[in-house]
Amino acid sequence: MRLEDLSPGLRVTGVVPGETVSVIAAQWHGSDAVELTFKTLDGGLRQQVLFRSDEAKLSLSDAGSRPFDADAQEFRLVAEAQRISLAGLFDPMLAVATSDVQPLPHQIRAVYGEMLDRTPLRFLLADDPGAGKTIMAGLYVKELLLRDDVKRCLIVAPGGLVDQWQDELFFKFGLRFDILTTAMAEARLGSTVFEQNPLLIARMDQLARNEQLAAHLDDAEFDLVVVDEAHRMGANYFGGKLNKTRRFQLGENLRDRTRHLLLMTATPHAGKEEDFQLFLTLLEPDGFEGKFKAGVHNPNTSGLMRRMVKEDLLTFEGKPLFPERIAQTVPYELTADEQNLYERVTEYVREGMNRAERLDDKRRNTVGFALTVLQRRLASSPEAIFKSLVRRAERLKRRRDDLIHGRRVGDELPPIDPYDWDSDERSSEEVEQIEEELLDAATAARTIEELNAELADLDKIIEVARWVRNLDTDRKWVELRKILEDNDLIHPGAEKPRKLIIFTEHRDTLDYLARKIRSLFGKPDTVEAIHGGVRRLDRRAITEEFTKNPACQVLLATDAAGEGLNLQAAHLMVNYDLPWNPNRIEQRFGRIHRIGQTEVCRLWNLVAANTREGEVFSRLLQKVEEQRKAYGGKVFDVLGAAFDETPLRELLIDAIRYGDLPETRAKMEQVIDESVAHGLKELLEERALAHDAMSDADLAQMQRLMEEARARRLQPHYIEWAFRLAFQRLGGRLARRERGRYEISHVPAAVRAVTKHGPVASRYERVTFELGCIDVAGKPRADLLAPGHPLHDSVGDLTITQFRAALDRGTVLISPEIEEPTLLVGVVEEVVDGTGESIARRFGYAYVDATGRVRPAGPAPYLDCVAAPNTPAVAAAMKLAWLGGAEAKARTWIIGHQLKDYLAEVSPADSPRSTARGSEWTSGWRMSRTDSSVTRWRPRRRSRLASSQRKAPTASCARLKTSWRAARPVWHCWTSKPSWSPNRHAS
């Protein structure tokens, strides 16, 4: 073939070895060289200079675009592997289909109606406690991972929640995140810990305060950062000067190092608009820069924030998601002996505090704090105060003996700031451990004489405490026993056993109550207990036992159970001890009043009315009850915001020290009344942000979305068929065990070598393809093999790599749906923005017949096909002349008929933000070559974004291109009905 014969539209072989190309243009350079622009089979555009010496290799292609000689079974297998690898293009809710969750309307709306549409994301998810924000974040993270839009993800959470995050992401979503440690950072040579670990969970204060990790963070880039309890990243103006906390500076650092940023908190607005506007600069620094002035600045958060309150959350049936919650104060009077013990211990605490006033600030705070712990033990139970006094006396005796024998006595106790103690930064385990240590050791006594005097006082009080304990007339226990008896908890004939959670502050009281309740019920397995000394793995087992075993009716817990445990199997709760941190009351109630609860929740608060701290709590709970009658269940959130001016701890200490004075009592009542009113005002202001609600139309839309996604969902049996066949062809061993479950005894080394999806084990005790088969009683938990699981995706990648030749060459199949020989073309349509970043993609097939007519073919038309017989008619059909131009006809039809509508569907031109920016939206199309080694297309990652791009995710640039991209590899086949006989047709 001569160079002069090269003209646009011809299909030529010899330009690219083993491939037919389509000529686009030919430009002469002199008389012996032509610069040829051509299109390859994968849709890519290329250029190459040809010389006279190349003419011998060139020839006009008179065959079809493919030889169509691949094995039909291999073709169907690799085609299905390709389809599954692009599953996110078919199923708009693939994360829902491959996760062990049942999302609710408000969760679907947040993820698929709010967050996924914003690229890049800058968003504050601020739904009420218990609304399932972790579920929403998990769905969002997994959806982006499945769509290959995220490779590096960092979750930042308070220290007490990182284990819960790791558990939830793994058990509900199958995502394996590592928890960041300093040891991990120290072990990395030549790279940062974030480069080596793409999926990480980090403690907020660890990142904010550890200089080594901060240095690693300065060199890091992320695709997605999620911050839980983000309100802790606060800043404020003091005296006209901006004060940025370390956590706030961490938030700024993360904002500038990630493409997507999701902040989550149930308390975004603490009643101070100025501080809230500062907080919003973590999302949009330009839009909220400068000190806020009412009437000057616009506090509009539309497009940046979603806030829904419990009262507005609905099920798919339109019913309220959360049941009613009722709290009741149970006052009781101490017996005469208990009152005597109370006065003696309170006097001891008072005198100790007075002596501590003469110490330096550091030791005064520590000693004063220890004495308040002792006072709380006194209010808890006779058992707790007796054992606490005994341990304290023993510790002080050892201290005295050290002084007598000249042994060094050091002040090794941690310094305590009582005003920072209730900041929720410490986990309950840390609180319990520190309180125990301080209670036993902190004292104002410095000399042997002072220690002897304090020990003499302690010995007298211990004898009184021993007497009261041995009397076994505990009034508080009597009240608890009435609650147990009055609520069908110990009635063997009750139709449905009820479950109750009892919160106490102290281990000694917990053990005491466990003995009492087991004796009352007469069955040891009735009671389970969780405290700070219980390992997290054991906590999970105890929670499972309490949740699933009908015979286990009572869970005794310290506040360690208030962190991260879902206990909605119970709907009854008792605060045996009221916490001095008011936030913990709502946190405790939130353990049972959460998604999944179907019963009215009841809470009993036990209060000793004839004690000083009891008077404080009685007044507080009385005022809260008065407000509840006016505002319903919403008022339970008041306590968190009520005491930001005068901490509840301060009120209680004043009551203990000066409660006998009339003026102290009057001030106490005034502060409580004002604090509750102040808390309610802040609550209502915060609820004013809750402009999101679910209407009937919204519910109907969510139902339609779910039904559409269900109809388009990749069914588990397709995934199972493709995986089992591919895995066995690759040399893996898989054996059936229980129904729907398998054991994998050997994973080939070649599969384990595919590491881009995460680590792959050499064997798996159980795997399944169905959500309902993950957990089976008495059997190991199964891994769910679906898109997103490292083993599944590695097998799919390797299958496509090894058998991709079948897709390149094509095959011949027979279908019951096709009358005449027809070409099947697979394509990916893509919309990108002006920077080349992908906005949307979709994948599908098109039929082309001999007349050139093109029509959609659906997502997987080959699945209903069988291999064509090896006959002369089939061989002849493989060389039909019209096949050579059929691919071009399919491309032209898709661009002319589908691409414009798709562009209109995904274009954000109607968005208020994009309209305000005056963005110009233009359309065009491009073709580009995809690397043959990449089977799932990935959008290019940008390192860092300008603030203008962060501000308007859906309109971050002024141009939008439309790209038709042939999936690499593209496969073709012609099909006909089985009733059509190739031999008869040939005749």
PDB file of C-alpha atoms in Angstrom, residues 725-873:
ATOM      1  CA  LEU A 725     -14.768 -19.503  38.081  1.00  0.00           C
ATOM      2  CA  ALA A 726     -11.944 -16.958  37.943  1.00  0.00           C
ATOM      3  CA  PHE A 727     -10.456 -17.982  41.291  1.00  0.00           C
ATOM      4  CA  GLN A 728     -10.289 -21.645  40.323  1.00  0.00           C
ATOM      5  CA  ARG A 729      -8.767 -20.808  36.918  1.00  0.00           C
ATOM      6  CA  LEU A 730      -6.091 -18.806  38.718  1.00  0.00           C
ATOM      7  CA  GLY A 731      -5.252 -21.833  40.905  1.00  0.00           C
ATOM      8  CA  GLY A 732      -7.185 -20.988  44.084  1.00  0.00           C
ATOM      9  CA  ARG A 733      -8.927 -23.573  46.250  1.00  0.00           C
ATOM     10  CA  LEU A 734     -12.437 -22.881  47.492  1.00  0.00           C
ATOM     11  CA  ALA A 735     -14.760 -25.369  49.212  1.00  0.00           C
ATOM     12  CA  ARG A 736     -18.433 -25.053  50.139  1.00  0.00           C
ATOM     13  CA  ARG A 737     -19.222 -25.150  53.866  1.00  0.00           C
ATOM     14  CA  GLU A 738     -22.506 -23.858  55.362  1.00  0.00           C
ATOM     15  CA  ARG A 739     -25.272 -22.607  53.072  1.00  0.00           C
ATOM     16  CA  GLY A 740     -23.993 -19.682  51.067  1.00  0.00           C
ATOM     17  CA  ARG A 741     -20.571 -19.860  52.756  1.00  0.00           C
ATOM     18  CA  TYR A 742     -17.176 -21.143  51.601  1.00  0.00           C
ATOM     19  CA  GLU A 743     -13.728 -21.814  52.983  1.00  0.00           C
ATOM     20  CA  ILE A 744     -10.705 -20.670  50.983  1.00  0.00           C
ATOM     21  CA  SER A 745      -7.758 -22.901  51.842  1.00  0.00           C
ATOM     22  CA  HIS A 746      -5.305 -21.474  49.313  1.00  0.00           C
ATOM     23  CA  VAL A 747      -4.916 -18.065  47.680  1.00  0.00           C
ATOM     24  CA  PRO A 748      -2.356 -18.165  44.818  1.00  0.00           C
ATOM     25  CA  ALA A 749       0.754 -16.057  45.190  1.00  0.00           C
ATOM     26  CA  ALA A 750      -0.090 -14.198  41.975  1.00  0.00           C
ATOM     27  CA  VAL A 751      -3.358 -12.980  43.553  1.00  0.00           C
ATOM     28  CA  ARG A 752      -1.599 -11.935  46.771  1.00  0.00           C
ATOM     29  CA  ALA A 753       0.924  -9.996  44.670  1.00  0.00           C
ATOM     30  CA  VAL A 754      -1.832  -7.611  43.523  1.00  0.00           C
ATOM     31  CA  THR A 755      -1.477  -5.178  46.421  1.00  0.00           C
ATOM     32  CA  LYS A 756      -3.130  -1.987  45.170  1.00  0.00           C
ATOM     33  CA  HIS A 757      -6.473  -2.923  46.774  1.00  0.00           C
ATOM     34  CA  GLY A 758      -4.975  -3.781  50.174  1.00  0.00           C
ATOM     35  CA  PRO A 759      -3.427  -6.855  51.770  1.00  0.00           C
ATOM     36  CA  VAL A 760      -4.722 -10.283  50.724  1.00  0.00           C
ATOM     37  CA  ALA A 761      -4.458 -13.237  53.130  1.00  0.00           C
ATOM     38  CA  SER A 762      -3.174 -16.665  52.101  1.00  0.00           C
ATOM     39  CA  ARG A 763      -6.401 -18.313  53.281  1.00  0.00           C
ATOM     40  CA  TYR A 764      -9.851 -17.333  54.570  1.00  0.00           C
ATOM     41  CA  GLU A 765     -11.751 -19.342  57.152  1.00  0.00           C
ATOM     42  CA  ARG A 766     -15.092 -18.265  55.714  1.00  0.00           C
ATOM     43  CA  VAL A 767     -16.243 -16.095  52.810  1.00  0.00           C
ATOM     44  CA  THR A 768     -19.691 -15.389  51.424  1.00  0.00           C
ATOM     45  CA  PHE A 769     -21.333 -13.424  48.645  1.00  0.00           C
ATOM     46  CA  GLU A 770     -24.563 -12.674  50.529  1.00  0.00           C
ATOM     47  CA  LEU A 771     -25.056 -10.153  53.343  1.00  0.00           C
ATOM     48  CA  GLY A 772     -27.381 -12.532  55.171  1.00  0.00           C
ATOM     49  CA  CYS A 773     -24.678 -15.198  55.444  1.00  0.00           C
ATOM     50  CA  ILE A 774     -21.960 -13.117  57.102  1.00  0.00           C
ATOM     51  CA  ASP A 775     -22.877 -14.196  60.636  1.00  0.00           C
ATOM     52  CA  VAL A 776     -23.988 -17.741  61.442  1.00  0.00           C
ATOM     53  CA  ALA A 777     -24.429 -18.901  65.038  1.00  0.00           C
ATOM     54  CA  GLY A 778     -21.520 -21.002  66.234  1.00  0.00           C
ATOM     55  CA  LYS A 779     -19.493 -20.456  63.057  1.00  0.00           C
ATOM     56  CA  PRO A 780     -16.673 -18.058  62.135  1.00  0.00           C
ATOM     57  CA  ARG A 781     -17.674 -14.673  60.768  1.00  0.00           C
ATOM     58  CA  ALA A 782     -17.428 -14.599  56.982  1.00  0.00           C
ATOM     59  CA  ASP A 783     -15.805 -11.966  54.780  1.00  0.00           C
ATOM     60  CA  LEU A 784     -18.244 -10.511  52.268  1.00  0.00           C
ATOM     61  CA  LEU A 785     -16.709 -10.914  48.809  1.00  0.00           C
ATOM     62  CA  ALA A 786     -17.979  -7.986  46.770  1.00  0.00           C
ATOM     63  CA  PRO A 787     -16.503  -4.957  45.005  1.00  0.00           C
ATOM     64  CA  GLY A 788     -14.234  -3.239  47.505  1.00  0.00           C
ATOM     65  CA  HIS A 789     -12.897  -6.396  49.194  1.00  0.00           C
ATOM     66  CA  PRO A 790      -9.139  -6.766  48.487  1.00  0.00           C
ATOM     67  CA  LEU A 791      -9.364 -10.474  47.578  1.00  0.00           C
ATOM     68  CA  HIS A 792     -12.335  -9.965  45.257  1.00  0.00           C
ATOM     69  CA  ASP A 793     -10.810  -6.979  43.475  1.00  0.00           C
ATOM     70  CA  SER A 794      -7.373  -8.608  43.169  1.00  0.00           C
ATOM     71  CA  VAL A 795      -8.893 -11.718  41.560  1.00  0.00           C
ATOM     72  CA  GLY A 796     -10.847  -9.495  39.177  1.00  0.00           C
ATOM     73  CA  ASP A 797      -7.773  -7.477  38.194  1.00  0.00           C
ATOM     74  CA  LEU A 798      -5.648 -10.572  37.613  1.00  0.00           C
ATOM     75  CA  THR A 799      -8.408 -12.220  35.577  1.00  0.00           C
ATOM     76  CA  ILE A 800      -8.659  -9.220  33.272  1.00  0.00           C
ATOM     77  CA  THR A 801      -4.880  -9.025  32.945  1.00  0.00           C
ATOM     78  CA  GLN A 802      -4.450 -12.717  32.090  1.00  0.00           C
ATOM     79  CA  PHE A 803      -7.496 -13.158  29.868  1.00  0.00           C
ATOM     80  CA  ARG A 804      -7.846  -9.712  28.354  1.00  0.00           C
ATOM     81  CA  ALA A 805      -6.824 -11.045  24.946  1.00  0.00           C
ATOM     82  CA  ALA A 806     -10.296 -12.576  24.728  1.00  0.00           C
ATOM     83  CA  LEU A 807     -11.778  -9.079  24.939  1.00  0.00           C
ATOM     84  CA  ASP A 808      -9.365  -7.658  22.374  1.00  0.00           C
ATOM     85  CA  ARG A 809     -10.022 -10.430  19.884  1.00  0.00           C
ATOM     86  CA  GLY A 810     -13.780 -10.794  20.455  1.00  0.00           C
ATOM     87  CA  THR A 811     -15.883 -13.924  20.177  1.00  0.00           C
ATOM     88  CA  VAL A 812     -19.067 -15.252  18.588  1.00  0.00           C
ATOM     89  CA  LEU A 813     -22.082 -16.000  20.773  1.00  0.00           C
ATOM     90  CA  ILE A 814     -25.675 -17.024  20.189  1.00  0.00           C
ATOM     91  CA  SER A 815     -28.506 -15.176  21.932  1.00  0.00           C
ATOM     92  CA  PRO A 816     -32.236 -15.891  22.120  1.00  0.00           C
ATOM     93  CA  GLU A 817     -32.904 -12.171  21.644  1.00  0.00           C
ATOM     94  CA  ILE A 818     -31.140 -11.487  18.299  1.00  0.00           C
ATOM     95  CA  GLU A 819     -32.460 -12.393  14.826  1.00  0.00           C
ATOM     96  CA  GLU A 820     -29.497 -11.471  12.579  1.00  0.00           C
ATOM     97  CA  PRO A 821     -25.699 -11.114  13.005  1.00  0.00           C
ATOM     98  CA  THR A 822     -25.121  -8.082  15.220  1.00  0.00           C
ATOM     99  CA  LEU A 823     -22.051  -6.347  16.645  1.00  0.00           C
ATOM    100  CA  LEU A 824     -21.917  -5.604  20.368  1.00  0.00           C
ATOM    101  CA  VAL A 825     -19.778  -2.615  21.445  1.00  0.00           C
ATOM    102  CA  GLY A 826     -18.895  -1.687  25.066  1.00  0.00           C
ATOM    103  CA  VAL A 827     -18.306   1.976  25.890  1.00  0.00           C
ATOM    104  CA  VAL A 828     -17.654   4.286  28.824  1.00  0.00           C
ATOM    105  CA  GLU A 829     -19.088   7.798  28.641  1.00  0.00           C
ATOM    106  CA  GLU A 830     -17.367  10.361  30.814  1.00  0.00           C
ATOM    107  CA  VAL A 831     -17.953  13.981  31.791  1.00  0.00           C
ATOM    108  CA  VAL A 832     -14.886  15.900  32.959  1.00  0.00           C
ATOM    109  CA  ASP A 833     -14.320  19.454  34.127  1.00  0.00           C
ATOM    110  CA  GLY A 834     -11.842  21.980  32.758  1.00  0.00           C
ATOM    111  CA  THR A 835      -8.991  20.517  34.794  1.00  0.00           C
ATOM    112  CA  GLY A 836      -9.562  17.044  33.411  1.00  0.00           C
ATOM    113  CA  GLU A 837     -11.104  15.822  36.653  1.00  0.00           C
ATOM    114  CA  SER A 838     -13.882  13.271  36.226  1.00  0.00           C
ATOM    115  CA  ILE A 839     -17.340  14.484  37.243  1.00  0.00           C
ATOM    116  CA  ALA A 840     -19.393  11.501  36.130  1.00  0.00           C
ATOM    117  CA  ARG A 841     -19.060   8.249  34.172  1.00  0.00           C
ATOM    118  CA  ARG A 842     -21.361   5.547  32.968  1.00  0.00           C
ATOM    119  CA  PHE A 843     -20.814   2.254  31.194  1.00  0.00           C
ATOM    120  CA  GLY A 844     -22.957   0.296  28.755  1.00  0.00           C
ATOM    121  CA  TYR A 845     -23.274  -1.654  25.517  1.00  0.00           C
ATOM    122  CA  ALA A 846     -24.700  -0.841  22.132  1.00  0.00           C
ATOM    123  CA  TYR A 847     -25.880  -3.104  19.290  1.00  0.00           C
ATOM    124  CA  VAL A 848     -24.940  -2.342  15.656  1.00  0.00           C
ATOM    125  CA  ASP A 849     -26.619  -4.297  12.852  1.00  0.00           C
ATOM    126  CA  ALA A 850     -25.750  -4.721   9.198  1.00  0.00           C
ATOM    127  CA  THR A 851     -27.740  -1.643   8.199  1.00  0.00           C
ATOM    128  CA  GLY A 852     -25.749   0.551  10.576  1.00  0.00           C
ATOM    129  CA  ARG A 853     -28.642   0.975  13.017  1.00  0.00           C
ATOM    130  CA  VAL A 854     -27.447   1.402  16.624  1.00  0.00           C
ATOM    131  CA  ARG A 855     -29.479   0.782  19.773  1.00  0.00           C
ATOM    132  CA  PRO A 856     -28.734   0.348  23.506  1.00  0.00           C
ATOM    133  CA  ALA A 857     -28.005  -3.219  24.613  1.00  0.00           C
ATOM    134  CA  GLY A 858     -28.189  -3.007  28.403  1.00  0.00           C
ATOM    135  CA  PRO A 859     -25.503  -3.668  31.019  1.00  0.00           C
ATOM    136  CA  ALA A 860     -24.574  -7.326  30.308  1.00  0.00           C
ATOM    137  CA  PRO A 861     -26.289  -8.804  27.231  1.00  0.00           C
ATOM    138  CA  TYR A 862     -23.670 -11.581  26.898  1.00  0.00           C
ATOM    139  CA  LEU A 863     -24.833 -13.320  30.081  1.00  0.00           C
ATOM    140  CA  ASP A 864     -27.769 -14.947  28.302  1.00  0.00           C
ATOM    141  CA  CYS A 865     -25.612 -16.074  25.391  1.00  0.00           C
ATOM    142  CA  VAL A 866     -23.919 -19.390  24.595  1.00  0.00           C
ATOM    143  CA  ALA A 867     -20.927 -20.225  22.413  1.00  0.00           C
ATOM    144  CA  ALA A 868     -21.640 -20.329  18.683  1.00  0.00           C
ATOM    145  CA  PRO A 869     -21.009 -23.641  16.859  1.00  0.00           C
ATOM    146  CA  ASN A 870     -17.891 -23.984  14.767  1.00  0.00           C
ATOM    147  CA  THR A 871     -19.476 -24.004  11.284  1.00  0.00           C
ATOM    148  CA  PRO A 872     -18.575 -22.462   7.916  1.00  0.00           C
ATOM    149  CA  ALA A 873     -21.443 -20.002   8.237  1.00  0.00           C
TER     150      ALA A 873
END
